[in-house]
Protein backbone atom coordinates (compact mmCIF):
# COMPACT_ATOMS: atom_id res chain seq x y z
CA UNK A 1 0.00 0.00 0.00
CA UNK A 2 1.41 3.36 -1.04
CA UNK A 3 2.14 5.58 1.95
CA UNK A 4 2.64 8.76 -0.04
CA UNK A 5 -0.29 11.13 -0.46
CA UNK A 6 -1.11 11.09 -4.20
CA UNK A 7 -2.45 14.65 -4.34
CA UNK A 8 -1.75 17.59 -2.05
CA UNK A 9 -4.38 19.78 -3.68
CA UNK A 10 -7.68 18.87 -5.34
CA UNK A 11 -9.77 21.18 -7.52
CA UNK A 12 -13.53 20.63 -7.52
CA UNK A 13 -15.60 21.99 -10.39
CA UNK A 14 -19.30 22.74 -10.44
CA UNK A 15 -22.09 20.86 -12.20
CA UNK A 16 -22.63 21.08 -15.93
CA UNK A 17 -26.38 21.48 -16.35
CA UNK A 18 -28.54 21.31 -19.47
CA UNK A 19 -28.81 24.35 -21.79
CA UNK A 20 -31.71 25.69 -19.68
CA UNK A 21 -29.70 25.47 -16.46
CA UNK A 22 -31.56 22.42 -15.15
CA UNK A 23 -29.75 19.48 -13.58
CA UNK A 24 -29.41 16.66 -16.10
CA UNK A 25 -31.52 13.60 -15.39
CA UNK A 26 -32.41 10.52 -17.38
CA UNK A 27 -35.94 10.69 -16.03
CA UNK A 28 -36.28 14.25 -17.34
CA UNK A 29 -34.76 13.27 -20.66
CA UNK A 30 -32.44 16.29 -20.69
CA UNK A 31 -29.08 14.50 -20.56
CA UNK A 32 -26.49 15.81 -23.02
CA UNK A 33 -24.18 13.05 -24.28
CA UNK A 34 -20.62 14.40 -23.93
CA UNK A 35 -19.28 12.03 -26.59
CA UNK A 36 -21.75 13.39 -29.12
CA UNK A 37 -20.77 16.95 -28.22
CA UNK A 38 -17.08 16.06 -28.64
CA UNK A 39 -17.80 14.49 -32.04
CA UNK A 40 -19.59 17.65 -33.13
CA UNK A 41 -17.27 20.33 -31.75
CA UNK A 42 -13.98 18.58 -30.99
CA UNK A 43 -12.48 17.62 -27.63
CA UNK A 44 -10.40 20.78 -27.29
CA UNK A 45 -13.33 23.06 -28.06
CA UNK A 46 -15.48 21.32 -25.44
CA UNK A 47 -12.71 21.48 -22.87
CA UNK A 48 -12.10 25.17 -23.54
CA UNK A 49 -15.80 26.09 -23.56
CA UNK A 50 -16.37 24.44 -20.17
CA UNK A 51 -13.55 26.48 -18.62
CA UNK A 52 -14.20 29.80 -20.38
CA UNK A 53 -16.49 32.18 -18.51
CA UNK A 54 -17.14 29.93 -15.50
CA UNK A 55 -15.58 30.66 -12.12
CA UNK A 56 -14.05 27.69 -10.34
CA UNK A 57 -16.67 25.70 -8.42
CA UNK A 58 -19.66 27.40 -10.03
CA UNK A 59 -22.36 25.43 -11.84
CA UNK A 60 -22.91 26.23 -15.51
CA UNK A 61 -25.44 25.56 -18.24
CA UNK A 62 -24.23 23.75 -21.34
CA UNK A 63 -23.75 26.65 -23.73
CA UNK A 64 -23.77 25.84 -27.43
CA UNK A 65 -22.80 29.45 -28.16
CA UNK A 66 -19.58 28.96 -26.18
CA UNK A 67 -18.96 25.61 -27.86
CA UNK A 68 -19.32 27.21 -31.28
CA UNK A 69 -17.00 30.08 -30.29
CA UNK A 70 -14.41 27.60 -29.01
CA UNK A 71 -14.60 25.60 -32.24
CA UNK A 72 -14.04 28.78 -34.26
CA UNK A 73 -11.09 29.60 -32.00
CA UNK A 74 -9.61 26.17 -32.75
CA UNK A 75 -9.98 26.86 -36.48
CA UNK A 76 -8.34 30.26 -35.98
CA UNK A 77 -5.32 28.59 -34.39
CA UNK A 78 -4.99 26.26 -37.38
CA UNK A 79 -5.20 29.20 -39.78
CA UNK A 80 -2.56 31.09 -37.83
CA UNK A 81 -0.30 28.05 -37.94
CA UNK A 82 -0.80 27.64 -41.70
CA UNK A 83 -0.04 31.30 -42.31
CA UNK A 84 3.14 31.19 -40.22
CA UNK A 85 4.29 28.05 -42.04
CA UNK A 86 3.53 29.61 -45.43
CA UNK A 87 5.38 32.84 -44.61
CA UNK A 88 8.30 31.22 -42.83
CA UNK A 89 11.73 32.51 -43.77
CA UNK A 90 14.78 30.45 -42.83
CA UNK A 91 15.55 31.48 -39.27
CA UNK A 92 17.37 30.39 -36.14
CA UNK A 93 14.23 29.43 -34.20
CA UNK A 94 15.15 27.96 -30.84
CA UNK A 95 12.42 26.62 -28.57
CA UNK A 96 14.63 27.23 -25.51
CA UNK A 97 15.30 30.87 -26.35
CA UNK A 98 14.10 33.28 -23.69
CA UNK A 99 12.10 36.41 -24.43
CA UNK A 100 14.96 38.48 -23.03
CA UNK A 101 17.29 36.95 -25.64
CA UNK A 102 14.68 37.40 -28.37
CA UNK A 103 14.30 41.07 -27.44
CA UNK A 104 18.01 41.60 -28.04
CA UNK A 105 17.83 39.88 -31.44
CA UNK A 106 14.70 41.68 -32.72
CA UNK A 107 15.34 44.60 -35.06
CA UNK A 108 11.93 46.14 -35.78
CA UNK A 109 10.30 48.28 -33.10
CA UNK A 110 6.91 46.59 -33.56
CA UNK A 111 8.53 43.19 -33.01
CA UNK A 112 10.13 44.44 -29.80
CA UNK A 113 6.79 45.83 -28.68
CA UNK A 114 5.03 42.50 -29.20
CA UNK A 115 7.76 40.54 -27.45
CA UNK A 116 7.03 42.67 -24.39
CA UNK A 117 3.27 42.17 -24.79
CA UNK A 118 3.61 38.39 -25.02
CA UNK A 119 5.87 38.43 -21.96
CA UNK A 120 3.26 40.39 -20.00
CA UNK A 121 0.51 38.04 -21.15
CA UNK A 122 2.59 35.01 -20.15
CA UNK A 123 3.07 36.39 -16.64
CA UNK A 124 -0.64 37.18 -16.39
CA UNK A 125 -1.67 33.67 -17.45
CA UNK A 126 0.81 32.11 -15.03
CA UNK A 127 -0.63 34.19 -12.19
CA UNK A 128 -4.18 33.11 -13.04
CA UNK A 129 -3.28 29.42 -13.22
CA UNK A 130 -1.29 29.51 -9.98
CA UNK A 131 -4.35 30.96 -8.24
CA UNK A 132 -6.75 28.46 -9.91
CA UNK A 133 -8.53 31.17 -11.88
CA UNK A 134 -8.67 28.99 -14.96
CA UNK A 135 -11.61 30.86 -16.45
CA UNK A 136 -9.72 34.15 -16.39
CA UNK A 137 -6.69 32.51 -17.98
CA UNK A 138 -8.81 31.03 -20.77
CA UNK A 139 -10.62 34.33 -21.39
CA UNK A 140 -7.35 36.30 -21.54
CA UNK A 141 -5.76 33.81 -23.94
CA UNK A 142 -8.78 33.91 -26.23
CA UNK A 143 -8.76 37.70 -26.40
CA UNK A 144 -4.99 38.05 -26.69
CA UNK A 145 -4.32 35.34 -29.28
CA UNK A 146 -7.23 36.17 -31.56
CA UNK A 147 -8.00 39.86 -31.17
CA UNK A 148 -4.53 41.16 -30.38
CA UNK A 149 -1.82 38.84 -31.72
CA UNK A 150 -3.68 37.62 -34.83
CA UNK A 151 -5.69 40.74 -35.67
CA UNK A 152 -2.94 43.26 -34.99
CA UNK A 153 0.55 41.78 -34.93
CA UNK A 154 0.18 39.21 -37.70
CA UNK A 155 -1.59 41.78 -39.88
CA UNK A 156 1.38 44.10 -39.34
CA UNK A 157 4.23 41.64 -39.73
CA UNK A 158 2.89 39.89 -42.84
CA UNK A 159 3.70 43.00 -44.91
CA UNK A 160 7.33 43.15 -43.82
CA UNK A 161 8.31 39.52 -43.27
CA UNK A 162 12.04 38.77 -43.34
CA UNK A 163 14.36 36.37 -41.54
CA UNK A 164 14.43 38.43 -38.35
CA UNK A 165 10.68 39.08 -38.12
CA UNK A 166 9.99 35.45 -39.04
CA UNK A 167 12.12 34.37 -36.09
CA UNK A 168 10.17 36.65 -33.74
CA UNK A 169 6.79 35.54 -35.15
CA UNK A 170 7.60 31.84 -34.77
CA UNK A 171 9.00 32.28 -31.27
CA UNK A 172 6.01 34.27 -30.01
CA UNK A 173 3.50 31.84 -31.52
CA UNK A 174 5.34 28.94 -29.87
CA UNK A 175 5.03 30.62 -26.46
CA UNK A 176 1.30 31.11 -26.96
CA UNK A 177 0.90 27.45 -27.91
CA UNK A 178 2.55 26.57 -24.58
CA UNK A 179 0.25 28.90 -22.65
CA UNK A 180 -2.82 27.45 -24.35
CA UNK A 181 -1.68 23.83 -24.07
CA UNK A 182 -3.30 23.10 -20.65
CA UNK A 183 -6.65 24.19 -22.08
CA UNK A 184 -6.42 22.81 -25.63
CA UNK A 185 -3.79 20.05 -25.52
CA UNK A 186 -4.56 18.23 -28.75
CA UNK A 187 -4.66 21.05 -31.28
CA UNK A 188 -1.69 22.88 -29.75
CA UNK A 189 0.41 19.72 -29.80
CA UNK A 190 -0.56 18.96 -33.40
CA UNK A 191 0.22 22.49 -34.58
CA UNK A 192 3.53 22.42 -32.71
CA UNK A 193 4.56 19.09 -34.22
CA UNK A 194 3.53 20.21 -37.72
CA UNK A 195 5.22 23.61 -37.58
CA UNK A 196 8.44 22.88 -35.75
CA UNK A 197 8.94 19.10 -36.01
CA UNK A 198 10.59 18.95 -32.58
CA UNK A 199 12.33 16.01 -30.96
CA UNK A 200 10.22 16.33 -27.81
CA UNK A 201 6.48 17.00 -27.43
CA UNK A 202 5.03 20.31 -26.31
CA UNK A 203 3.63 18.79 -23.14
CA UNK A 204 7.10 18.48 -21.58
CA UNK A 205 8.34 21.91 -22.66
CA UNK A 206 9.42 24.28 -19.92
CA UNK A 207 6.64 26.69 -18.96
CA UNK A 208 8.73 29.85 -18.80
CSV table of C-alpha atoms in Angstrom, one decimal:
chain,number,residue,atom,x,y,z
A,1,UNK,CA,0.0,0.0,0.0
A,2,UNK,CA,1.4,3.4,-1.0
A,3,UNK,CA,2.1,5.6,1.9
A,4,UNK,CA,2.6,8.8,0.0
A,5,UNK,CA,-0.3,11.1,-0.5
A,6,UNK,CA,-1.1,11.1,-4.2
A,7,UNK,CA,-2.5,14.7,-4.3
A,8,UNK,CA,-1.7,17.6,-2.1
A,9,UNK,CA,-4.4,19.8,-3.7
A,10,UNK,CA,-7.7,18.9,-5.3
A,11,UNK,CA,-9.8,21.2,-7.5
A,12,UNK,CA,-13.5,20.6,-7.5
A,13,UNK,CA,-15.6,22.0,-10.4
A,14,UNK,CA,-19.3,22.7,-10.4
A,15,UNK,CA,-22.1,20.9,-12.2
A,16,UNK,CA,-22.6,21.1,-15.9
A,17,UNK,CA,-26.4,21.5,-16.3
A,18,UNK,CA,-28.5,21.3,-19.5
A,19,UNK,CA,-28.8,24.3,-21.8
A,20,UNK,CA,-31.7,25.7,-19.7
A,21,UNK,CA,-29.7,25.5,-16.5
A,22,UNK,CA,-31.6,22.4,-15.2
A,23,UNK,CA,-29.8,19.5,-13.6
A,24,UNK,CA,-29.4,16.7,-16.1
A,25,UNK,CA,-31.5,13.6,-15.4
A,26,UNK,CA,-32.4,10.5,-17.4
A,27,UNK,CA,-35.9,10.7,-16.0
A,28,UNK,CA,-36.3,14.3,-17.3
A,29,UNK,CA,-34.8,13.3,-20.7
A,30,UNK,CA,-32.4,16.3,-20.7
A,31,UNK,CA,-29.1,14.5,-20.6
A,32,UNK,CA,-26.5,15.8,-23.0
A,33,UNK,CA,-24.2,13.0,-24.3
A,34,UNK,CA,-20.6,14.4,-23.9
A,35,UNK,CA,-19.3,12.0,-26.6
A,36,UNK,CA,-21.8,13.4,-29.1
A,37,UNK,CA,-20.8,16.9,-28.2
A,38,UNK,CA,-17.1,16.1,-28.6
A,39,UNK,CA,-17.8,14.5,-32.0
A,40,UNK,CA,-19.6,17.7,-33.1
A,41,UNK,CA,-17.3,20.3,-31.8
A,42,UNK,CA,-14.0,18.6,-31.0
A,43,UNK,CA,-12.5,17.6,-27.6
A,44,UNK,CA,-10.4,20.8,-27.3
A,45,UNK,CA,-13.3,23.1,-28.1
A,46,UNK,CA,-15.5,21.3,-25.4
A,47,UNK,CA,-12.7,21.5,-22.9
A,48,UNK,CA,-12.1,25.2,-23.5
A,49,UNK,CA,-15.8,26.1,-23.6
A,50,UNK,CA,-16.4,24.4,-20.2
A,51,UNK,CA,-13.6,26.5,-18.6
A,52,UNK,CA,-14.2,29.8,-20.4
A,53,UNK,CA,-16.5,32.2,-18.5
A,54,UNK,CA,-17.1,29.9,-15.5
A,55,UNK,CA,-15.6,30.7,-12.1
A,56,UNK,CA,-14.1,27.7,-10.3
A,57,UNK,CA,-16.7,25.7,-8.4
A,58,UNK,CA,-19.7,27.4,-10.0
A,59,UNK,CA,-22.4,25.4,-11.8
A,60,UNK,CA,-22.9,26.2,-15.5
A,61,UNK,CA,-25.4,25.6,-18.2
A,62,UNK,CA,-24.2,23.7,-21.3
A,63,UNK,CA,-23.7,26.7,-23.7
A,64,UNK,CA,-23.8,25.8,-27.4
A,65,UNK,CA,-22.8,29.4,-28.2
A,66,UNK,CA,-19.6,29.0,-26.2
A,67,UNK,CA,-19.0,25.6,-27.9
A,68,UNK,CA,-19.3,27.2,-31.3
A,69,UNK,CA,-17.0,30.1,-30.3
A,70,UNK,CA,-14.4,27.6,-29.0
A,71,UNK,CA,-14.6,25.6,-32.2
A,72,UNK,CA,-14.0,28.8,-34.3
A,73,UNK,CA,-11.1,29.6,-32.0
A,74,UNK,CA,-9.6,26.2,-32.7
A,75,UNK,CA,-10.0,26.9,-36.5
A,76,UNK,CA,-8.3,30.3,-36.0
A,77,UNK,CA,-5.3,28.6,-34.4
A,78,UNK,CA,-5.0,26.3,-37.4
A,79,UNK,CA,-5.2,29.2,-39.8
A,80,UNK,CA,-2.6,31.1,-37.8
A,81,UNK,CA,-0.3,28.0,-37.9
A,82,UNK,CA,-0.8,27.6,-41.7
A,83,UNK,CA,0.0,31.3,-42.3
A,84,UNK,CA,3.1,31.2,-40.2
A,85,UNK,CA,4.3,28.0,-42.0
A,86,UNK,CA,3.5,29.6,-45.4
A,87,UNK,CA,5.4,32.8,-44.6
A,88,UNK,CA,8.3,31.2,-42.8
A,89,UNK,CA,11.7,32.5,-43.8
A,90,UNK,CA,14.8,30.4,-42.8
A,91,UNK,CA,15.5,31.5,-39.3
A,92,UNK,CA,17.4,30.4,-36.1
A,93,UNK,CA,14.2,29.4,-34.2
A,94,UNK,CA,15.2,28.0,-30.8
A,95,UNK,CA,12.4,26.6,-28.6
A,96,UNK,CA,14.6,27.2,-25.5
A,97,UNK,CA,15.3,30.9,-26.4
A,98,UNK,CA,14.1,33.3,-23.7
A,99,UNK,CA,12.1,36.4,-24.4
A,100,UNK,CA,15.0,38.5,-23.0
A,101,UNK,CA,17.3,36.9,-25.6
A,102,UNK,CA,14.7,37.4,-28.4
A,103,UNK,CA,14.3,41.1,-27.4
A,104,UNK,CA,18.0,41.6,-28.0
A,105,UNK,CA,17.8,39.9,-31.4
A,106,UNK,CA,14.7,41.7,-32.7
A,107,UNK,CA,15.3,44.6,-35.1
A,108,UNK,CA,11.9,46.1,-35.8
A,109,UNK,CA,10.3,48.3,-33.1
A,110,UNK,CA,6.9,46.6,-33.6
A,111,UNK,CA,8.5,43.2,-33.0
A,112,UNK,CA,10.1,44.4,-29.8
A,113,UNK,CA,6.8,45.8,-28.7
A,114,UNK,CA,5.0,42.5,-29.2
A,115,UNK,CA,7.8,40.5,-27.5
A,116,UNK,CA,7.0,42.7,-24.4
A,117,UNK,CA,3.3,42.2,-24.8
A,118,UNK,CA,3.6,38.4,-25.0
A,119,UNK,CA,5.9,38.4,-22.0
A,120,UNK,CA,3.3,40.4,-20.0
A,121,UNK,CA,0.5,38.0,-21.2
A,122,UNK,CA,2.6,35.0,-20.1
A,123,UNK,CA,3.1,36.4,-16.6
A,124,UNK,CA,-0.6,37.2,-16.4
A,125,UNK,CA,-1.7,33.7,-17.4
A,126,UNK,CA,0.8,32.1,-15.0
A,127,UNK,CA,-0.6,34.2,-12.2
A,128,UNK,CA,-4.2,33.1,-13.0
A,129,UNK,CA,-3.3,29.4,-13.2
A,130,UNK,CA,-1.3,29.5,-10.0
A,131,UNK,CA,-4.4,31.0,-8.2
A,132,UNK,CA,-6.7,28.5,-9.9
A,133,UNK,CA,-8.5,31.2,-11.9
A,134,UNK,CA,-8.7,29.0,-15.0
A,135,UNK,CA,-11.6,30.9,-16.5
A,136,UNK,CA,-9.7,34.2,-16.4
A,137,UNK,CA,-6.7,32.5,-18.0
A,138,UNK,CA,-8.8,31.0,-20.8
A,139,UNK,CA,-10.6,34.3,-21.4
A,140,UNK,CA,-7.3,36.3,-21.5
A,141,UNK,CA,-5.8,33.8,-23.9
A,142,UNK,CA,-8.8,33.9,-26.2
A,143,UNK,CA,-8.8,37.7,-26.4
A,144,UNK,CA,-5.0,38.1,-26.7
A,145,UNK,CA,-4.3,35.3,-29.3
A,146,UNK,CA,-7.2,36.2,-31.6
A,147,UNK,CA,-8.0,39.9,-31.2
A,148,UNK,CA,-4.5,41.2,-30.4
A,149,UNK,CA,-1.8,38.8,-31.7
A,150,UNK,CA,-3.7,37.6,-34.8
A,151,UNK,CA,-5.7,40.7,-35.7
A,152,UNK,CA,-2.9,43.3,-35.0
A,153,UNK,CA,0.5,41.8,-34.9
A,154,UNK,CA,0.2,39.2,-37.7
A,155,UNK,CA,-1.6,41.8,-39.9
A,156,UNK,CA,1.4,44.1,-39.3
A,157,UNK,CA,4.2,41.6,-39.7
A,158,UNK,CA,2.9,39.9,-42.8
A,159,UNK,CA,3.7,43.0,-44.9
A,160,UNK,CA,7.3,43.1,-43.8
A,161,UNK,CA,8.3,39.5,-43.3
A,162,UNK,CA,12.0,38.8,-43.3
A,163,UNK,CA,14.4,36.4,-41.5
A,164,UNK,CA,14.4,38.4,-38.4
A,165,UNK,CA,10.7,39.1,-38.1
A,166,UNK,CA,10.0,35.5,-39.0
A,167,UNK,CA,12.1,34.4,-36.1
A,168,UNK,CA,10.2,36.6,-33.7
A,169,UNK,CA,6.8,35.5,-35.1
A,170,UNK,CA,7.6,31.8,-34.8
A,171,UNK,CA,9.0,32.3,-31.3
A,172,UNK,CA,6.0,34.3,-30.0
A,173,UNK,CA,3.5,31.8,-31.5
A,174,UNK,CA,5.3,28.9,-29.9
A,175,UNK,CA,5.0,30.6,-26.5
A,176,UNK,CA,1.3,31.1,-27.0
A,177,UNK,CA,0.9,27.5,-27.9
A,178,UNK,CA,2.5,26.6,-24.6
A,179,UNK,CA,0.3,28.9,-22.6
A,180,UNK,CA,-2.8,27.4,-24.3
A,181,UNK,CA,-1.7,23.8,-24.1
A,182,UNK,CA,-3.3,23.1,-20.7
A,183,UNK,CA,-6.7,24.2,-22.1
A,184,UNK,CA,-6.4,22.8,-25.6
A,185,UNK,CA,-3.8,20.0,-25.5
A,186,UNK,CA,-4.6,18.2,-28.8
A,187,UNK,CA,-4.7,21.1,-31.3
A,188,UNK,CA,-1.7,22.9,-29.8
A,189,UNK,CA,0.4,19.7,-29.8
A,190,UNK,CA,-0.6,19.0,-33.4
A,191,UNK,CA,0.2,22.5,-34.6
A,192,UNK,CA,3.5,22.4,-32.7
A,193,UNK,CA,4.6,19.1,-34.2
A,194,UNK,CA,3.5,20.2,-37.7
A,195,UNK,CA,5.2,23.6,-37.6
A,196,UNK,CA,8.4,22.9,-35.7
A,197,UNK,CA,8.9,19.1,-36.0
A,198,UNK,CA,10.6,18.9,-32.6
A,199,UNK,CA,12.3,16.0,-31.0
A,200,UNK,CA,10.2,16.3,-27.8
A,201,UNK,CA,6.5,17.0,-27.4
A,202,UNK,CA,5.0,20.3,-26.3
A,203,UNK,CA,3.6,18.8,-23.1
A,204,UNK,CA,7.1,18.5,-21.6
A,205,UNK,CA,8.3,21.9,-22.7
A,206,UNK,CA,9.4,24.3,-19.9
A,207,UNK,CA,6.6,26.7,-19.0
A,208,UNK,CA,8.7,29.8,-18.8
